[in-house]
mmCIF file of C-alpha atoms in Angstrom:
data_model
loop_
_atom_site.group_PDB
_atom_site.id
_atom_site.type_symbol
_atom_site.label_atom_id
_atom_site.label_comp_id
_atom_site.label_asym_id
_atom_site.label_seq_id
_atom_site.Cartn_x
_atom_site.Cartn_y
_atom_site.Cartn_z
ATOM 1 C CA MET A 1 0.005 -0.008 -0.004
ATOM 2 C CA ARG A 2 1.514 3.345 -0.964
ATOM 3 C CA PRO A 3 1.501 6.296 1.399
ATOM 4 C CA ARG A 4 -1.443 8.635 0.980
ATOM 5 C CA PRO A 5 -1.498 12.409 1.330
ATOM 6 C CA ALA A 6 -3.471 14.301 3.926
ATOM 7 C CA ARG A 7 -6.680 15.125 2.066
ATOM 8 C CA ARG A 8 -9.091 18.021 1.964
ATOM 9 C CA ARG A 9 -11.958 18.551 -0.520
ATOM 10 C CA GLY A 10 -10.511 20.073 -3.670
ATOM 11 C CA THR A 11 -6.889 19.632 -2.518
ATOM 12 C CA LEU A 12 -4.346 17.327 -4.088
ATOM 13 C CA THR A 13 -1.043 18.039 -2.387
ATOM 14 C CA ALA A 14 0.195 16.788 0.967
ATOM 15 C CA THR A 15 2.826 18.450 3.110
ATOM 16 C CA ALA A 16 5.900 16.529 4.246
ATOM 17 C CA ALA A 17 4.702 16.881 7.815
ATOM 18 C CA ALA A 18 1.424 15.227 7.045
ATOM 19 C CA LEU A 19 3.149 12.295 5.381
ATOM 20 C CA ALA A 20 5.558 12.002 8.238
ATOM 21 C CA ALA A 21 2.743 11.951 10.725
ATOM 22 C CA LEU A 22 0.906 9.300 8.737
ATOM 23 C CA CYS A 23 4.001 7.085 8.556
ATOM 24 C CA ALA A 24 4.604 7.551 12.255
ATOM 25 C CA ALA A 25 1.099 6.584 13.084
ATOM 26 C CA GLN A 26 1.461 3.395 11.098
ATOM 27 C CA THR A 27 4.820 2.358 12.528
ATOM 28 C CA LEU A 28 4.847 -0.480 14.982
ATOM 29 C CA GLY A 29 6.890 -0.091 18.140
ATOM 30 C CA ALA A 30 9.895 -2.313 18.157
ATOM 31 C CA THR A 31 8.961 -5.897 18.940
ATOM 32 C CA SER A 32 10.691 -9.210 18.490
ATOM 33 C CA ALA A 33 9.509 -11.113 15.443
ATOM 34 C CA ALA A 34 10.686 -14.361 16.871
ATOM 35 C CA SER A 35 8.550 -14.126 19.997
ATOM 36 C CA ALA A 36 4.964 -14.200 18.684
ATOM 37 C CA THR A 37 2.406 -14.208 21.510
ATOM 38 C CA SER A 38 -1.038 -15.739 21.628
ATOM 39 C CA ALA A 39 -3.775 -13.321 20.647
ATOM 40 C CA THR A 40 -6.856 -12.873 22.738
ATOM 41 C CA SER A 41 -9.164 -12.323 19.821
ATOM 42 C CA ALA A 42 -9.483 -14.185 16.534
ATOM 43 C CA THR A 43 -9.963 -11.250 14.148
ATOM 44 C CA PRO A 44 -7.534 -8.271 14.213
ATOM 45 C CA ALA A 45 -9.075 -4.959 15.231
ATOM 46 C CA PRO A 46 -8.625 -1.855 13.084
ATOM 47 C CA ALA A 47 -6.067 0.699 14.154
ATOM 48 C CA PRO A 48 -7.540 3.165 16.701
ATOM 49 C CA GLY A 49 -9.389 6.060 15.126
ATOM 50 C CA ARG A 50 -9.458 4.518 11.650
ATOM 51 C CA ALA A 51 -12.699 4.362 9.702
ATOM 52 C CA VAL A 52 -13.589 0.984 8.211
ATOM 53 C CA SER A 53 -15.699 0.744 5.096
ATOM 54 C CA ALA A 54 -18.369 -1.958 4.725
ATOM 55 C CA THR A 55 -16.407 -3.463 1.873
ATOM 56 C CA GLU A 56 -13.191 -3.628 3.846
ATOM 57 C CA ALA A 57 -14.946 -5.238 6.789
ATOM 58 C CA ALA A 58 -16.599 -7.873 4.601
ATOM 59 C CA VAL A 59 -13.451 -8.708 2.643
ATOM 60 C CA GLY A 60 -11.331 -8.781 5.775
ATOM 61 C CA SER A 61 -13.762 -11.074 7.578
ATOM 62 C CA ALA A 62 -13.897 -13.499 4.632
ATOM 63 C CA GLN A 63 -10.056 -13.651 4.371
ATOM 64 C CA ASP A 64 -9.708 -14.155 8.089
ATOM 65 C CA ARG A 65 -12.248 -17.016 8.093
ATOM 66 C CA ALA A 66 -10.378 -18.588 5.198
ATOM 67 C CA ALA A 67 -7.052 -18.286 7.046
ATOM 68 C CA ARG A 68 -8.474 -20.040 10.147
ATOM 69 C CA ASP A 69 -10.050 -22.819 8.042
ATOM 70 C CA ILE A 70 -6.842 -23.454 6.075
ATOM 71 C CA ALA A 71 -4.782 -23.442 9.255
ATOM 72 C CA ARG A 72 -6.989 -26.086 10.833
ATOM 73 C CA SER A 73 -6.872 -28.176 7.668
ATOM 74 C CA LEU A 74 -3.092 -28.482 7.995
ATOM 75 C CA GLY A 75 -3.589 -31.059 10.651
ATOM 76 C CA ASP A 76 -4.089 -33.465 7.776
ATOM 77 C CA SER A 77 -0.526 -34.548 6.928
ATOM 78 C CA SER A 78 -1.293 -35.583 3.318
ATOM 79 C CA TRP A 79 -2.947 -32.218 2.511
ATOM 80 C CA ARG A 80 -0.166 -30.332 4.398
ATOM 81 C CA THR A 81 2.483 -32.088 2.296
ATOM 82 C CA SER A 82 0.648 -31.472 -0.953
ATOM 83 C CA LEU A 83 0.205 -27.778 -0.157
ATOM 84 C CA ARG A 84 3.812 -27.409 0.882
ATOM 85 C CA THR A 85 5.102 -28.927 -2.345
ATOM 86 C CA ALA A 86 2.835 -26.735 -4.500
ATOM 87 C CA THR A 87 3.737 -23.594 -2.570
ATOM 88 C CA LEU A 88 7.479 -24.180 -2.929
ATOM 89 C CA LYS A 89 7.031 -24.681 -6.660
ATOM 90 C CA ALA A 90 4.814 -21.626 -7.178
ATOM 91 C CA PRO A 91 6.589 -18.824 -9.082
ATOM 92 C CA GLY A 92 7.450 -15.687 -7.072
ATOM 93 C CA ALA A 93 4.564 -14.094 -5.201
ATOM 94 C CA ALA A 94 1.897 -15.483 -7.588
ATOM 95 C CA GLY A 95 0.441 -17.858 -5.007
ATOM 96 C CA LEU A 96 -1.878 -20.802 -5.414
ATOM 97 C CA PRO A 97 -5.595 -20.788 -6.260
ATOM 98 C CA VAL A 98 -6.305 -22.407 -2.897
ATOM 99 C CA THR A 99 -10.089 -22.862 -3.360
ATOM 100 C CA GLU A 100 -9.509 -24.818 -6.519
ATOM 101 C CA ARG A 101 -7.001 -27.120 -4.793
ATOM 102 C CA ALA A 102 -9.114 -27.764 -1.724
ATOM 103 C CA THR A 103 -11.590 -30.612 -1.384
ATOM 104 C CA GLY A 104 -14.559 -31.555 0.773
ATOM 105 C CA ALA A 105 -15.736 -29.280 3.603
ATOM 106 C CA LEU A 106 -12.718 -26.969 3.240
ATOM 107 C CA LYS A 107 -13.569 -26.339 -0.408
ATOM 108 C CA ASP A 108 -17.159 -25.499 0.541
ATOM 109 C CA ARG A 109 -16.011 -22.980 3.182
ATOM 110 C CA LEU A 110 -13.477 -21.351 0.876
ATOM 111 C CA THR A 111 -16.059 -21.172 -1.920
ATOM 112 C CA ALA A 112 -18.409 -19.334 0.432
ATOM 113 C CA ALA A 113 -15.592 -16.919 1.369
ATOM 114 C CA ASP A 114 -14.887 -16.341 -2.348
ATOM 115 C CA GLN A 115 -18.527 -15.510 -2.982
ATOM 116 C CA ASP A 116 -18.597 -13.061 -0.037
ATOM 117 C CA ILE A 117 -15.524 -11.300 -1.361
ATOM 118 C CA ALA A 118 -16.907 -10.968 -4.919
ATOM 119 C CA GLU A 119 -20.182 -9.640 -3.623
ATOM 120 C CA ALA A 120 -18.461 -7.139 -1.318
ATOM 121 C CA LYS A 121 -16.336 -5.865 -4.215
ATOM 122 C CA GLY A 122 -19.270 -5.475 -6.561
ATOM 123 C CA LEU A 123 -17.985 -8.134 -8.934
ATOM 124 C CA ALA A 124 -20.013 -10.560 -11.033
ATOM 125 C CA ALA A 125 -20.460 -14.091 -9.708
ATOM 126 C CA ARG A 126 -18.714 -15.417 -12.863
ATOM 127 C CA THR A 127 -15.487 -13.818 -11.644
ATOM 128 C CA GLY A 128 -14.702 -17.104 -9.964
ATOM 129 C CA SER A 129 -12.329 -17.849 -7.124
ATOM 130 C CA LEU A 130 -10.259 -14.881 -5.879
ATOM 131 C CA LEU A 131 -8.560 -16.424 -2.877
ATOM 132 C CA ARG A 132 -4.927 -17.386 -3.252
ATOM 133 C CA LEU A 133 -2.315 -18.805 -0.878
ATOM 134 C CA ARG A 134 1.360 -17.868 -0.863
ATOM 135 C CA LEU A 135 4.389 -17.976 1.415
ATOM 136 C CA GLY A 136 4.697 -14.800 3.397
ATOM 137 C CA ASP A 137 8.366 -14.146 2.709
ATOM 138 C CA PRO A 138 11.164 -15.910 0.741
ATOM 139 C CA SER A 139 13.137 -16.229 3.992
ATOM 140 C CA MET A 140 10.584 -18.804 5.182
ATOM 141 C CA ARG A 141 11.314 -21.327 2.379
ATOM 142 C CA THR A 142 14.012 -23.204 4.265
ATOM 143 C CA ALA A 143 11.830 -23.894 7.336
ATOM 144 C CA LEU A 144 8.840 -24.807 5.203
ATOM 145 C CA ALA A 145 10.940 -27.220 3.062
ATOM 146 C CA ALA A 146 12.226 -28.786 6.298
ATOM 147 C CA GLY A 147 8.680 -29.791 7.192
ATOM 148 C CA VAL A 148 7.732 -27.103 9.786
ATOM 149 C CA THR A 149 3.972 -26.808 9.834
ATOM 150 C CA PRO A 150 3.219 -23.222 8.845
ATOM 151 C CA TRP A 151 0.840 -20.796 10.456
ATOM 152 C CA VAL A 152 -1.736 -19.044 8.231
ATOM 153 C CA ALA A 153 -2.552 -15.341 8.175
ATOM 154 C CA ALA A 154 -4.869 -13.119 6.194
ATOM 155 C CA ALA A 155 -3.117 -10.386 4.197
ATOM 156 C CA VAL A 156 -3.457 -6.968 5.727
ATOM 157 C CA SER A 157 -2.435 -3.518 4.452
ATOM 158 C CA ASP A 158 -0.075 -1.222 6.383
ATOM 159 C CA ASP A 159 -2.893 0.736 7.949
ATOM 160 C CA ASP A 160 -5.289 -2.134 8.644
ATOM 161 C CA THR A 161 -4.308 -2.874 12.203
ATOM 162 C CA ASP A 162 -2.058 -1.718 15.081
ATOM 163 C CA GLY A 163 1.036 -2.893 13.228
ATOM 164 C CA THR A 164 0.625 -6.590 13.915
ATOM 165 C CA VAL A 165 -0.553 -9.560 11.878
ATOM 166 C CA THR A 166 -2.678 -12.400 13.272
ATOM 167 C CA ALA A 167 -1.621 -15.877 12.248
ATOM 168 C CA TYR A 168 -3.363 -19.154 13.136
ATOM 169 C CA ASP A 169 -1.857 -22.553 13.783
ATOM 170 C CA SER A 170 -3.358 -25.990 13.072
ATOM 171 C CA GLU A 171 -4.705 -26.133 16.622
ATOM 172 C CA GLY A 172 -6.737 -22.977 16.052
ATOM 173 C CA ARG A 173 -4.551 -20.803 18.253
ATOM 174 C CA ALA A 174 -3.875 -17.223 17.192
ATOM 175 C CA HIS A 175 -0.411 -15.565 17.238
ATOM 176 C CA ARG A 176 0.429 -11.871 16.937
ATOM 177 C CA LEU A 177 3.300 -11.166 14.568
ATOM 178 C CA ASP A 178 5.201 -7.966 13.762
ATOM 179 C CA ALA A 179 3.841 -6.688 10.426
ATOM 180 C CA ARG A 180 7.200 -5.114 9.466
ATOM 181 C CA THR A 181 9.583 -7.972 10.249
ATOM 182 C CA ALA A 182 9.031 -11.430 8.858
ATOM 183 C CA PRO A 183 8.993 -14.109 11.619
ATOM 184 C CA GLY A 184 11.296 -17.126 11.640
ATOM 185 C CA HIS A 185 8.295 -19.461 11.599
ATOM 186 C CA PRO A 186 6.868 -20.038 8.122
ATOM 187 C CA VAL A 187 3.540 -18.374 7.419
ATOM 188 C CA TYR A 188 1.103 -18.931 4.599
ATOM 189 C CA VAL A 189 -0.736 -15.764 3.584
ATOM 190 C CA VAL A 190 -4.326 -15.818 2.373
ATOM 191 C CA ASP A 191 -4.609 -13.037 -0.151
ATOM 192 C CA ILE A 192 -6.825 -11.930 -3.034
ATOM 193 C CA ASP A 193 -5.773 -12.481 -6.638
ATOM 194 C CA SER A 194 -5.547 -8.736 -7.295
ATOM 195 C CA THR A 195 -4.738 -9.174 -11.014
ATOM 196 C CA LYS A 196 -7.956 -11.133 -11.516
ATOM 197 C CA ALA A 197 -9.965 -8.862 -9.215
ATOM 198 C CA LEU A 198 -8.704 -5.683 -10.932
ATOM 199 C CA ALA A 199 -9.414 -6.982 -14.438
ATOM 200 C CA ALA A 200 -12.984 -7.903 -13.392
ATOM 201 C CA GLY A 201 -13.333 -4.641 -11.441
ATOM 202 C CA LEU A 202 -12.262 -2.401 -14.321
ATOM 203 C CA ASP A 203 -14.773 -4.171 -16.510
ATOM 204 C CA VAL A 204 -17.502 -3.365 -13.989
ATOM 205 C CA LEU A 205 -16.207 0.217 -13.719
ATOM 206 C CA ARG A 206 -16.382 0.741 -17.475
ATOM 207 C CA LYS A 207 -19.839 -0.679 -17.723
ATOM 208 C CA GLU A 208 -21.212 1.244 -14.761
ATOM 209 C CA LEU A 209 -19.699 4.501 -15.996
ATOM 210 C CA ALA A 210 -21.155 3.886 -19.433
ATOM 211 C CA LYS A 211 -24.601 3.360 -17.909
ATOM 212 C CA ALA A 212 -24.225 6.701 -16.182
ATOM 213 C CA GLY A 213 -23.206 8.369 -19.426
ATOM 214 C CA ILE A 214 -19.616 8.998 -18.403
ATOM 215 C CA ALA A 215 -17.792 6.802 -20.949
ATOM 216 C CA SER A 216 -18.643 5.366 -24.360
ATOM 217 C CA ALA A 217 -20.116 1.870 -23.988
ATOM 218 C CA ASP A 218 -18.504 0.597 -27.182
ATOM 219 C CA ARG A 219 -15.080 2.162 -26.347
ATOM 220 C CA ARG A 220 -14.375 2.793 -30.046
ATOM 221 C CA ALA A 221 -10.781 3.394 -30.958
ATOM 222 C CA VAL A 222 -11.577 5.686 -33.910
ATOM 223 C CA ASN A 223 -13.121 9.064 -33.219
ATOM 224 C CA THR A 224 -16.433 10.341 -34.490
ATOM 225 C CA LEU A 225 -14.900 12.931 -36.759
ATOM 226 C CA GLY A 226 -14.442 10.422 -39.574
ATOM 227 C CA THR A 227 -10.731 9.726 -39.216
ATOM 228 C CA THR A 228 -10.078 6.256 -40.598
ATOM 229 C CA ALA A 229 -6.329 6.325 -41.258
ATOM 230 C CA GLY A 230 -5.345 5.927 -37.610
ATOM 231 C CA PHE A 231 -5.189 7.965 -34.417
ATOM 232 C CA TRP A 232 -2.771 9.689 -32.115
ATOM 233 C CA THR A 233 -1.998 8.402 -28.622
ATOM 234 C CA THR A 234 0.240 9.197 -25.679
ATOM 235 C CA LYS A 235 2.543 6.226 -24.958
ATOM 236 C CA ILE A 236 4.290 5.538 -21.680
ATOM 237 C CA THR A 237 7.912 4.677 -22.330
ATOM 238 C CA SER A 238 8.848 4.427 -18.649
ATOM 239 C CA VAL A 239 7.174 4.760 -15.259
ATOM 240 C CA ARG A 240 8.554 4.755 -11.713
ATOM 241 C CA LEU A 241 6.987 5.125 -8.263
ATOM 242 C CA ASN A 242 8.880 6.171 -5.147
ATOM 243 C CA ASP A 243 9.932 3.711 -2.469
ATOM 244 C CA ASP A 244 7.829 2.955 0.591
ATOM 245 C CA GLU A 245 7.897 0.235 3.298
ATOM 246 C CA GLU A 246 5.442 -2.615 2.772
ATOM 247 C CA PRO A 247 4.509 -5.170 5.397
ATOM 248 C CA TRP A 248 5.962 -8.629 4.596
ATOM 249 C CA VAL A 249 2.423 -9.989 4.629
ATOM 250 C CA LYS A 250 1.354 -7.883 1.610
ATOM 251 C CA GLY A 251 1.938 -9.010 -1.954
ATOM 252 C CA ASP A 252 2.571 -7.010 -5.114
ATOM 253 C CA ALA A 253 0.531 -3.952 -5.914
ATOM 254 C CA GLU A 254 -2.021 -3.750 -8.717
ATOM 255 C CA VAL A 255 -2.101 -0.336 -10.296
ATOM 256 C CA TYR A 256 -4.519 1.315 -12.731
ATOM 257 C CA THR A 257 -5.001 4.811 -14.080
ATOM 258 C CA LEU A 258 -8.198 6.733 -14.679
ATOM 259 C CA VAL A 259 -7.714 8.920 -17.758
ATOM 260 C CA SER A 260 -10.314 11.682 -17.999
ATOM 261 C CA GLY A 261 -11.365 14.446 -20.340
ATOM 262 C CA PHE A 262 -14.320 15.549 -22.484
ATOM 263 C CA GLY A 263 -15.602 13.249 -25.181
ATOM 264 C CA HIS A 264 -16.797 14.421 -28.559
ATOM 265 C CA ASP A 265 -20.354 14.573 -27.209
ATOM 266 C CA GLY A 266 -19.286 17.210 -24.726
ATOM 267 C CA LYS A 267 -19.672 14.896 -21.746
ATOM 268 C CA VAL A 268 -16.971 13.938 -19.286
ATOM 269 C CA ARG A 269 -15.518 10.499 -19.969
ATOM 270 C CA VAL A 270 -13.222 8.328 -17.846
ATOM 271 C CA ASP A 271 -11.156 5.551 -19.402
ATOM 272 C CA PRO A 272 -9.646 3.056 -16.932
ATOM 273 C CA VAL A 273 -6.179 1.782 -17.974
ATOM 274 C CA ASP A 274 -4.842 -1.377 -16.333
ATOM 275 C CA MET A 275 -1.113 -1.380 -15.485
ATOM 276 C CA PRO A 276 -0.510 -5.004 -14.392
ATOM 277 C CA TYR A 277 3.268 -4.815 -14.647
ATOM 278 C CA LEU A 278 3.607 -2.036 -12.061
ATOM 279 C CA ASP A 279 4.223 -4.239 -9.020
ATOM 280 C CA ASN A 280 6.908 -2.545 -6.960
ATOM 281 C CA ASP A 281 7.989 0.905 -5.914
ATOM 282 C CA GLY A 282 11.535 1.951 -6.596
ATOM 283 C CA THR A 283 11.604 0.102 -9.907
ATOM 284 C CA THR A 284 11.608 1.648 -13.357
ATOM 285 C CA TYR A 285 9.299 -0.106 -15.792
ATOM 286 C CA ARG A 286 9.405 0.401 -19.558
ATOM 287 C CA PRO A 287 6.031 -0.832 -20.804
ATOM 288 C CA ASN A 288 5.530 1.118 -24.064
ATOM 289 C CA GLN A 289 1.891 1.171 -23.045
ATOM 290 C CA ILE A 290 -0.730 3.487 -24.582
ATOM 291 C CA LEU A 291 -2.163 5.700 -21.853
ATOM 292 C CA VAL A 292 -4.343 8.163 -23.761
ATOM 293 C CA ASN A 293 -6.236 7.508 -26.976
ATOM 294 C CA TRP A 294 -6.720 11.061 -28.301
ATOM 295 C CA SER A 295 -9.410 9.980 -30.765
ATOM 296 C CA ASN A 296 -11.754 9.689 -27.769
ATOM 297 C CA TYR A 297 -11.378 13.290 -26.655
ATOM 298 C CA LYS A 298 -12.698 16.629 -27.801
ATOM 299 C CA TYR A 299 -9.841 18.769 -26.488
ATOM 300 C CA ASN A 300 -6.085 18.307 -26.712
ATOM 301 C CA LEU A 301 -5.746 17.965 -22.942
ATOM 302 C CA ALA A 302 -6.551 15.152 -20.522
ATOM 303 C CA ASP A 303 -5.846 14.265 -16.902
ATOM 304 C CA ALA A 304 -4.646 11.004 -15.331
ATOM 305 C CA VAL A 305 -5.251 9.709 -11.764
ATOM 306 C CA MET A 306 -3.214 6.659 -10.765
ATOM 307 C CA MET A 307 -4.754 4.361 -8.178
ATOM 308 C CA GLU A 308 -3.833 1.108 -6.432
ATOM 309 C CA GLU A 309 -6.114 -1.875 -5.876
ATOM 310 C CA ASP A 310 -5.365 -3.345 -2.445
ATOM 311 C CA GLY A 311 -8.245 -5.790 -2.135
ATOM 312 C CA SER A 312 -11.193 -3.927 -0.710
ATOM 313 C CA THR A 313 -12.466 -1.771 -3.556
ATOM 314 C CA ASN A 314 -16.161 -1.976 -4.444
ATOM 315 C CA TYR A 315 -16.060 -1.073 -8.127
ATOM 316 C CA ARG A 316 -19.800 -0.472 -8.446
ATOM 317 C CA ASP A 317 -19.652 2.012 -5.606
ATOM 318 C CA LEU A 318 -16.546 3.628 -7.088
ATOM 319 C CA ALA A 319 -18.288 4.079 -10.452
ATOM 320 C CA LYS A 320 -21.384 5.516 -8.851
ATOM 321 C CA ALA A 321 -19.320 7.944 -6.733
ATOM 322 C CA ILE A 322 -17.356 9.173 -9.735
ATOM 323 C CA ALA A 323 -20.431 9.490 -11.944
ATOM 324 C CA THR A 324 -22.377 11.457 -9.330
ATOM 325 C CA VAL A 325 -19.708 14.177 -9.280
ATOM 326 C CA LEU A 326 -18.631 14.225 -12.910
ATOM 327 C CA LEU A 327 -22.151 14.434 -14.287
ATOM 328 C CA THR A 328 -22.381 17.869 -12.736
ATOM 329 C CA ILE A 329 -19.433 19.141 -14.820
ATOM 330 C CA THR A 330 -20.404 20.572 -18.185
ATOM 331 C CA ASP A 331 -18.395 21.431 -21.269
ATOM 332 C CA GLN A 332 -17.548 25.113 -21.153
ATOM 333 C CA GLY A 333 -15.860 25.093 -24.538
ATOM 334 C CA ALA A 334 -12.393 24.656 -23.048
ATOM 335 C CA TYR A 335 -10.330 22.169 -21.050
ATOM 336 C CA VAL A 336 -11.435 21.783 -17.452
ATOM 337 C CA PRO A 337 -9.137 19.892 -14.943
ATOM 338 C CA LEU A 338 -10.896 16.802 -13.657
ATOM 339 C CA VAL A 339 -8.340 15.363 -11.206
ATOM 340 C CA ASN A 340 -9.784 17.202 -8.225
ATOM 341 C CA ALA A 341 -13.309 16.152 -9.121
ATOM 342 C CA ILE A 342 -12.347 12.466 -9.341
ATOM 343 C CA LEU A 343 -10.506 12.494 -6.053
ATOM 344 C CA ASP A 344 -13.337 14.354 -4.328
ATOM 345 C CA ALA A 345 -15.794 11.825 -5.679
ATOM 346 C CA ILE A 346 -14.218 9.041 -3.615
ATOM 347 C CA PRO A 347 -15.856 8.699 -0.179
ATOM 348 C CA ASP A 348 -13.752 9.987 2.704
ATOM 349 C CA ASP A 349 -13.553 6.648 4.479
ATOM 350 C CA TRP A 350 -11.957 5.061 1.404
ATOM 351 C CA TRP A 351 -8.859 7.173 2.020
ATOM 352 C CA THR A 352 -8.082 4.959 4.973
ATOM 353 C CA ASP A 353 -8.431 1.887 2.819
ATOM 354 C CA ASP A 354 -8.806 1.239 -0.955
ATOM 355 C CA PRO A 355 -8.538 2.442 -3.549
ATOM 356 C CA ASP A 356 -5.205 4.066 -2.735
ATOM 357 C CA TYR A 357 -4.343 7.313 -4.456
ATOM 358 C CA VAL A 358 -0.870 6.946 -5.963
ATOM 359 C CA ASP A 359 -0.409 10.174 -8.017
ATOM 360 C CA SER A 360 -1.996 12.384 -10.669
ATOM 361 C CA TRP A 361 -0.961 14.236 -13.831
ATOM 362 C CA TYR A 362 -2.683 17.331 -15.199
ATOM 363 C CA THR A 363 -2.787 18.617 -18.755
ATOM 364 C CA LEU A 364 -1.378 15.763 -20.723
ATOM 365 C CA ALA A 365 -1.441 16.793 -24.392
ATOM 366 C CA GLN A 366 -1.051 14.944 -27.651
ATOM 367 C CA GLN A 367 2.331 16.588 -28.073
ATOM 368 C CA SER A 368 3.554 15.798 -24.520
ATOM 369 C CA THR A 369 7.058 14.394 -24.615
ATOM 370 C CA GLY A 370 9.616 13.542 -22.008
ATOM 371 C CA THR A 371 9.486 13.202 -18.204
ATOM 372 C CA ARG A 372 6.381 14.271 -16.338
ATOM 373 C CA TYR A 373 6.354 14.347 -12.533
ATOM 374 C CA GLY A 374 3.143 13.620 -10.700
ATOM 375 C CA ALA A 375 1.405 16.417 -8.764
ATOM 376 C CA ARG A 376 1.908 14.485 -5.547
ATOM 377 C CA GLY A 377 5.602 13.809 -6.192
ATOM 378 C CA ASN A 378 5.189 10.062 -5.872
ATOM 379 C CA GLY A 379 5.301 9.048 -9.530
ATOM 380 C CA THR A 380 7.280 9.830 -12.683
ATOM 381 C CA LEU A 381 6.098 9.151 -16.232
ATOM 382 C CA THR A 382 8.139 9.407 -19.444
ATOM 383 C CA VAL A 383 5.777 9.810 -22.376
ATOM 384 C CA GLU A 384 5.875 10.412 -26.090
ATOM 385 C CA PRO A 385 3.322 10.848 -28.926
ATOM 386 C CA TYR A 386 2.589 7.643 -30.828
ATOM 387 C CA TYR A 387 0.518 7.339 -33.961
ATOM 388 C CA VAL A 388 -1.465 4.095 -34.370
ATOM 389 C CA GLN A 389 -1.692 3.403 -38.084
ATOM 390 C CA GLN A 390 -4.694 1.602 -39.480
ATOM 391 C CA PHE A 391 -3.946 -1.568 -41.490
#
């Protein structure tokens, strides 16, 4: 989860003091990772003073139930061995589709948790299983391979709790772990397949925005002015986000960008752009990805708001919130910045959860070339014009 700025209505920037205060509030006092203590409650409580959205509560509850169920299932030595072998073979942080691997009563319980998560996130039932299981940290591989029975924890974000993670053992006992320092005992993490969830969520977002009249339902690539030879775009040649500390229990980020401007019909449109490669901060990616399709826009200026999916976004609610605000903005015959409007559309309590605001870029033009720094100072884009030629 990337750090968020202090937020006021109509304000995009955050002071260094506000960011420092936020980081300090999220920092766990020094504790020993090796000395996990038994927890008195099964489900972690939110950090004091932090608002919790209904979606976050539902998703968190489903993941925590799944973690407890999987932990108890590890008492079966055959299943434990099978899961260990598959986990050690799984590539990187991809994880295993644990519901699909489970059988019997465990499969039924995990299927129910999957359904609760999809419903809470506003996703279609056909989205399928979203739960995945992965090893919490590469440092745990040796102990896991040696046959140590792992504990199981639900993935949490860096502002979800008081800086600890609750893990369950096969006897049903809960243990508090430091969220910043990986423990010596191996831990399986129950997480959401964010790549799958984001793809399904952006599909919902596009459809819901189209219903509200915010974006073209057919998402045509060729504009309405009769151009058939091709169209101009803005291409991302490189992108980089600043470093931040992530809890060991969290997996890779899933980032998307909301590109906004006025369509040829004079109405505001928002085009979601998935950026599935953008996993880690402090890494420069060179995707050569098209960010803006200028054939969709009336004016030679557009805005971009980069967001991060962390697991608890309800995409139907997000679409409704954005549409409610943007439908009040009318074409005045000139470019109107839309970044503030999009950020203000997101309910206040979501700023303590998902979707995370990463950064934003104003006044991208068809001719924009070179390095563009985000308004928040957290992201850097290098862009260039790119003409898509028709066959």
